[in-house]
Coordinates of C-alpha atoms (C1' of nucleotides) in Angstrom, one line a residue:
Chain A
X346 CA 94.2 126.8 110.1
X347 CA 95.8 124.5 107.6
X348 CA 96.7 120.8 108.0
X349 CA 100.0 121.2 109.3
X350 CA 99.3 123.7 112.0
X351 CA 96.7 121.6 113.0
X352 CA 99.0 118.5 113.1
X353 CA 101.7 120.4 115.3
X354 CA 98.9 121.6 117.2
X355 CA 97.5 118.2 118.7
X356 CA 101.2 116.7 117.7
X357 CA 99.9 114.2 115.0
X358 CA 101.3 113.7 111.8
X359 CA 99.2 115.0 108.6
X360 CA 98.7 112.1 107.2
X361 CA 97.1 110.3 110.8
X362 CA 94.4 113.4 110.2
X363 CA 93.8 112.6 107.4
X364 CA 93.3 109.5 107.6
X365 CA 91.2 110.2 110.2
X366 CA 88.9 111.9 108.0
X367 CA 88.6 109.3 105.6
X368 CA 87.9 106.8 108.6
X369 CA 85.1 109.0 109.4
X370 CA 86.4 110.2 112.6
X371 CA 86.8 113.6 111.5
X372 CA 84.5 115.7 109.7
X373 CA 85.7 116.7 106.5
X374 CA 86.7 120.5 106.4
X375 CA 86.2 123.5 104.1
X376 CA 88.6 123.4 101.4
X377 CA 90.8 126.5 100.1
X378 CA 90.3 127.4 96.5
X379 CA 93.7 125.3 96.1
X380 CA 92.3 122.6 97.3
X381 CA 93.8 122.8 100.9
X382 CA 92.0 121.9 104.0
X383 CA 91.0 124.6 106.8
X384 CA 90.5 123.5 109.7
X385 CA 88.4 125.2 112.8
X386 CA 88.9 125.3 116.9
X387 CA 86.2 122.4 117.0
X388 CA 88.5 119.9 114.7
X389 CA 91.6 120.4 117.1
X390 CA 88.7 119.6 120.0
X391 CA 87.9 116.6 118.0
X392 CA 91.2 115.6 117.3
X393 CA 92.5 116.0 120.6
X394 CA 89.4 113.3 121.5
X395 CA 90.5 111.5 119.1
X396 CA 94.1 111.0 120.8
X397 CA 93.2 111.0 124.2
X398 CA 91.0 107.9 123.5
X399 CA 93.7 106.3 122.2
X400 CA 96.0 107.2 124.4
X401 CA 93.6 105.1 126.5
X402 CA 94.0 102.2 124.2
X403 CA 90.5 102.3 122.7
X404 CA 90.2 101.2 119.3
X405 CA 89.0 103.5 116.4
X406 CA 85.5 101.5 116.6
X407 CA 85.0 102.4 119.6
X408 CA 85.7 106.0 119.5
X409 CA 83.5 106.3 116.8
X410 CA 81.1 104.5 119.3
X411 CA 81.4 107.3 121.4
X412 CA 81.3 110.0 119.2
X413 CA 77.9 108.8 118.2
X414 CA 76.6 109.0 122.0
X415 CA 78.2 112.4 122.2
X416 CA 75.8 113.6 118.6
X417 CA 72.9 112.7 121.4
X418 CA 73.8 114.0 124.0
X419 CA 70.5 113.0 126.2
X420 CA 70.5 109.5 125.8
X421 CA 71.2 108.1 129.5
X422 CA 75.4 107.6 129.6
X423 CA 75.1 104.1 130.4
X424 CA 76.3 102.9 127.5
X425 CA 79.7 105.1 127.3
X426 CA 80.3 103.7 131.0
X427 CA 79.6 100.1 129.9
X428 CA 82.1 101.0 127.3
X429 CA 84.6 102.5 129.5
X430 CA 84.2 99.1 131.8
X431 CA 84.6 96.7 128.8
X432 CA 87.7 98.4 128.1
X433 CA 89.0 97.8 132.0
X434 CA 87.7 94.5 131.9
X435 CA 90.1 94.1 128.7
X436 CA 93.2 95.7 130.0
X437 CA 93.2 93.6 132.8
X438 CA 92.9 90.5 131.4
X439 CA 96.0 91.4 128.9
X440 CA 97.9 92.4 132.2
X441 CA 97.0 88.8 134.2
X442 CA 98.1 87.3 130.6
X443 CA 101.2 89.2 130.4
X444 CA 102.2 88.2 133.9
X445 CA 101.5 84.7 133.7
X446 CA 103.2 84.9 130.6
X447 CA 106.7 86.8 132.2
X448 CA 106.6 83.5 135.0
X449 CA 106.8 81.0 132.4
X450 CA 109.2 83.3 130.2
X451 CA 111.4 83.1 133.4
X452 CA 111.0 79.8 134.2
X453 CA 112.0 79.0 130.8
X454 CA 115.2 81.4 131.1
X455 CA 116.2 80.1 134.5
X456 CA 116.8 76.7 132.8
X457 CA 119.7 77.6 131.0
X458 CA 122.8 79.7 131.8
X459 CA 125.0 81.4 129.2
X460 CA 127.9 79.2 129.1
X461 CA 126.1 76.0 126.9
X462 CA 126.4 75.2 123.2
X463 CA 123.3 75.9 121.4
X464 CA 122.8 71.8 121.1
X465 CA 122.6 71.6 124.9
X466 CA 120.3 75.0 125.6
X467 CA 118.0 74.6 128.1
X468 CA 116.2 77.2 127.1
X469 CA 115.4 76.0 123.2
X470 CA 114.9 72.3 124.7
X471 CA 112.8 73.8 127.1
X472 CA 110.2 75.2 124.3
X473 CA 111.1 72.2 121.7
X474 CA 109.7 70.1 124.3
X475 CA 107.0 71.8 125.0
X476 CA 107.6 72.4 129.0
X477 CA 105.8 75.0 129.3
X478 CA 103.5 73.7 131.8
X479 CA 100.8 75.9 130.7
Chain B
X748 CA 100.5 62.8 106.3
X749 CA 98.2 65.6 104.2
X750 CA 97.9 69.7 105.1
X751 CA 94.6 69.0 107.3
X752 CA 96.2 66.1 109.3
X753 CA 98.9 68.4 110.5
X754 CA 96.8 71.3 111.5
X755 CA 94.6 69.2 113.3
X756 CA 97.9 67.3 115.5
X757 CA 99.0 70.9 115.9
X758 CA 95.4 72.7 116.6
X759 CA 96.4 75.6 113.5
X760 CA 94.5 76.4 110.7
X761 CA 95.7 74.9 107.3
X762 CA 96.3 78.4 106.0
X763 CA 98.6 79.2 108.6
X764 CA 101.2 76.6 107.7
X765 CA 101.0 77.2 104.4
X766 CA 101.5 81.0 105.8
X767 CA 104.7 79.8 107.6
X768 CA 105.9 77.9 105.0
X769 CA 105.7 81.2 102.7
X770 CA 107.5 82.7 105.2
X771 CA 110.4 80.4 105.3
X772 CA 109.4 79.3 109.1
X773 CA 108.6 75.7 107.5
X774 CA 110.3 73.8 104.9
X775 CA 108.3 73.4 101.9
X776 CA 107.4 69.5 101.7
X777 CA 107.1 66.9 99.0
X778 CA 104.5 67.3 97.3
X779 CA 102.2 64.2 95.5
X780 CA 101.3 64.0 92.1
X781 CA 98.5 66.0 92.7
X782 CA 100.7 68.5 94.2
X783 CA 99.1 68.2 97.8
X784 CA 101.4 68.9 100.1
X785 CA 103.2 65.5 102.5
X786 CA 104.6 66.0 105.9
X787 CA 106.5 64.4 108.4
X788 CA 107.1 64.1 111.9
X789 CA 109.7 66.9 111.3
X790 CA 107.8 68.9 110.1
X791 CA 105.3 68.8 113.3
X792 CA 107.7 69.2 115.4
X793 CA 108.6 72.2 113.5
X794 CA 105.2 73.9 113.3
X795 CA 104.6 72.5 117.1
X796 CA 107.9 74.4 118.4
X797 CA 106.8 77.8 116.3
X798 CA 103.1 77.6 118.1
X799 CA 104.9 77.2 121.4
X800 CA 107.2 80.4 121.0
X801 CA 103.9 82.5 119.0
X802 CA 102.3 81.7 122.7
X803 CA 105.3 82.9 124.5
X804 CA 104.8 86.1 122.4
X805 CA 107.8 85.9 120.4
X806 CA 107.4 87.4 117.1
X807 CA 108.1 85.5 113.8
X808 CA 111.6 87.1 113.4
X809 CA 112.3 85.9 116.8
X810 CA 111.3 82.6 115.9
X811 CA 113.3 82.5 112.5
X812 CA 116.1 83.5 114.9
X813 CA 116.1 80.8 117.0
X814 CA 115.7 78.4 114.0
X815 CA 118.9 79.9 112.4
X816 CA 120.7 78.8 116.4
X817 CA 119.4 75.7 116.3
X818 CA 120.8 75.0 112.5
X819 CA 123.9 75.7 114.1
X820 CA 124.2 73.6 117.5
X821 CA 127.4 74.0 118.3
X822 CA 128.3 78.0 118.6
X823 CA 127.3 79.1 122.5
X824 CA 124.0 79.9 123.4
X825 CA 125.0 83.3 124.4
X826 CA 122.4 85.0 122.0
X827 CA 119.3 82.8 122.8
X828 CA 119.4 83.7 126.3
X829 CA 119.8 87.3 124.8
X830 CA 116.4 87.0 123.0
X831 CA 115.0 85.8 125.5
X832 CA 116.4 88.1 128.2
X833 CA 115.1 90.9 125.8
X834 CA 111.7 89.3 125.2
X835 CA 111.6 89.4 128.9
X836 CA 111.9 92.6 129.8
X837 CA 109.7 94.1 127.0
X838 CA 107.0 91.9 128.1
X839 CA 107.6 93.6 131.5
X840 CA 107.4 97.3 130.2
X841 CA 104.3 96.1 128.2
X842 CA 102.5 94.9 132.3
X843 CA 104.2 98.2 133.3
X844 CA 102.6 100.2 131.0
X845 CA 99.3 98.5 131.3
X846 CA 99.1 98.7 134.8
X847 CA 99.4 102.5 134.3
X848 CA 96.4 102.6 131.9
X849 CA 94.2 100.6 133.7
X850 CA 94.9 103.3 137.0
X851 CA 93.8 106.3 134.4
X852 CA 91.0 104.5 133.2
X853 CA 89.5 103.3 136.8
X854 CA 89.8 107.1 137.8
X855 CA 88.2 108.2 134.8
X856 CA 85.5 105.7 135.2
X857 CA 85.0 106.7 138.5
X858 CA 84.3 110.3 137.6
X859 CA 80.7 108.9 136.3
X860 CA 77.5 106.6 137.6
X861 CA 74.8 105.9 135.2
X862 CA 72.3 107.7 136.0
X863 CA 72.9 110.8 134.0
X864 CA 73.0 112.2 130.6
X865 CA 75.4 111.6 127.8
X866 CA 75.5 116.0 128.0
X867 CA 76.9 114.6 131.9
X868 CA 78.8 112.5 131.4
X869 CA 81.9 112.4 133.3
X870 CA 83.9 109.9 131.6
X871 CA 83.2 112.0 128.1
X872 CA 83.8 115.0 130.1
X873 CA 86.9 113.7 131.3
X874 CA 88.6 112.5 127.7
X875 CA 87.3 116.1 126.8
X876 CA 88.9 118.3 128.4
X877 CA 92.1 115.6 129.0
X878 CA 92.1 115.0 132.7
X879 CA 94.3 112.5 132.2
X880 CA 97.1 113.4 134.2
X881 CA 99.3 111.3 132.5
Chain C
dA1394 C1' 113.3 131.8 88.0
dT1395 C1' 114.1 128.8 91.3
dT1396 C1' 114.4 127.0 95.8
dG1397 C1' 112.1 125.2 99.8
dA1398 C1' 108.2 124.4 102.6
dC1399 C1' 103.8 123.2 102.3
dC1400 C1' 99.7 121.0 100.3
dT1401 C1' 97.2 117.2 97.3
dT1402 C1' 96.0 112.2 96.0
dA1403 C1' 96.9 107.4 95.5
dT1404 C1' 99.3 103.4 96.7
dA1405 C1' 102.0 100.2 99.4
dG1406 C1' 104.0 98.6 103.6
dT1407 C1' 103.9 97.0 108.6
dA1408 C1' 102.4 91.9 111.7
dG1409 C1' 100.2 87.7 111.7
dC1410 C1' 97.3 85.9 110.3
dT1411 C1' 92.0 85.2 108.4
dT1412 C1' 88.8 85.5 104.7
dT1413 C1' 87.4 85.2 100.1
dA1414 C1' 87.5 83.7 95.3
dT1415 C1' 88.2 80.3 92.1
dA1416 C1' 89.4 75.9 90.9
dG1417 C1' 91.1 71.0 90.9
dT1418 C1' 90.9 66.2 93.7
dT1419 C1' 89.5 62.7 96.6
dT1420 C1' 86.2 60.0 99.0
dA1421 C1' 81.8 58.5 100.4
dA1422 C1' 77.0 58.1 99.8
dA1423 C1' 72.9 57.5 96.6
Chain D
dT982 C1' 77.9 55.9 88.2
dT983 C1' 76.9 60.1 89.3
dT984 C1' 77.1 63.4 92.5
dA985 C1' 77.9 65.9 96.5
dA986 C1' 80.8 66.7 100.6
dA987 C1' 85.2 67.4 102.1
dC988 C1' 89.7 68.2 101.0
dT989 C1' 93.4 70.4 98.5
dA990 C1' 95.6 74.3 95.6
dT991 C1' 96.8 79.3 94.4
dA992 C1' 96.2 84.2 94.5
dA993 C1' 94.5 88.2 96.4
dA994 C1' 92.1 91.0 99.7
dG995 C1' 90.9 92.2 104.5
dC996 C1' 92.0 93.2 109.3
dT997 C1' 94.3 97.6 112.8
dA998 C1' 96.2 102.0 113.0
dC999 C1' 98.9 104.1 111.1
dT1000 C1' 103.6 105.3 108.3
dA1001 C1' 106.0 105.9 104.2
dT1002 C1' 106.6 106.6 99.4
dA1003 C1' 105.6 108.5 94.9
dA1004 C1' 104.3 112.1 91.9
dG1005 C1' 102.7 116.2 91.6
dG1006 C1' 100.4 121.2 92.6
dT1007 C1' 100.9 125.8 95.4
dC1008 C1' 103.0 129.5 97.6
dA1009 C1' 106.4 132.8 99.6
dA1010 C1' 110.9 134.3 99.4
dT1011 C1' 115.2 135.0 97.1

DNA sequence: ATTGACCTTATAGTAGCTTTATAGTTTAAA
DNA sequence: TTTAAACTATAAAGCTACTATAAGGTCAAT
């Protein structure tokens, strides 16, 4: 299987597996006597991993944290679930961000209606003067 | 009133407005013999109304946007209430989107306890074989 | 023989800084 | 007065996770 085929496979772009490989995510295939990469069943598995995790938002780090735990595979799995609940911990303290963020964003809006010269905007004298009331 | 003085009324580094003024977010200042750089008030105001809208999660276009309304006071503040209104709802489809995520990743943590093997596993089982149901 | 689809590598661009390297200036202590 | 700490300057690289571009080699079909 050849790069593309691959890449239409998992739905990635050639490049993203490749760079992939040089990130050290991917092992590095057999190569053609042209120089082209063939690929096997077990690099779409890994690739499809690979997409899934960050699908789930994990960074490339920690994938490659995982894929080290799953090279051993009977080491206790306490580590991939203290991973796993870093990551929660992290999502949800963008999402309490984000919605404390959307109150002041529409506190800030409510403070100016459309029909105002920019001079008189409640909404840039709102941030120019900082009331943003943390 | 020196590069350091300014960052430290402001709480930036002194890179960063030397950052923003390369980006044409801060007018370049005078400069003394020594070609140090001198600011005003202005200018913290300036840097202290960009800080503001980088916590509000605008981006620096946004930003350079609003500076270009505010360099004209007198059109109608039709389009800043735009930005905003946009800002808004993208922050919204960013909780949205969040919340989602953190829904797969509780299940898939649930799938495992710690008291097994990596080989186990059922969070790596899960990303595996994409239980994800979207 | 040439077109088109595929493959290769290397390099740069994206956002918003932060870090590093290298060097000149000011200020305070020894 | 010397010297060292603290400040300033510029330029360039690093960060994340790709995406895009350039310049070229390979292959099947026409």
């Amino acid at each position: 299987m050849r790069i593309g085929q691959l890449a239409q496979l998992v739905g990635v772009e050639t490049q993203t597996i490749r760079f992939y490989e040089q990130q050290g995510l991917l092992p590095p295939p057999d190569r053609q006597d042209n120089g082209y990469r063939v690929y096997t069943e077990k690099h779409g598995e890994g690739l499809a991993f690979i997409r899934r995790c960050r699908i789930l938002g994990l960074s490339l780090a920690e994938i490659h944290e995982l894929q080290s735990y799953q090279d051993d595979p009977h080491q206790p799995c306490t580590a991939v679930n203290a991973l796993l609940d870093d990551h929660i911990s992290h999502v949800r303290s963008q999402i309490t961000a984000l919605q404390a963020l959307e109150k002041q964003l529409v506190s800030l809006r409510a403070s100016c209606n459309d029909d105002r010269e920019v001079e008189a905007c409640g909404v840039l004298a709102g941030i120019s003067e900082g009331n943003m009331h943390q």
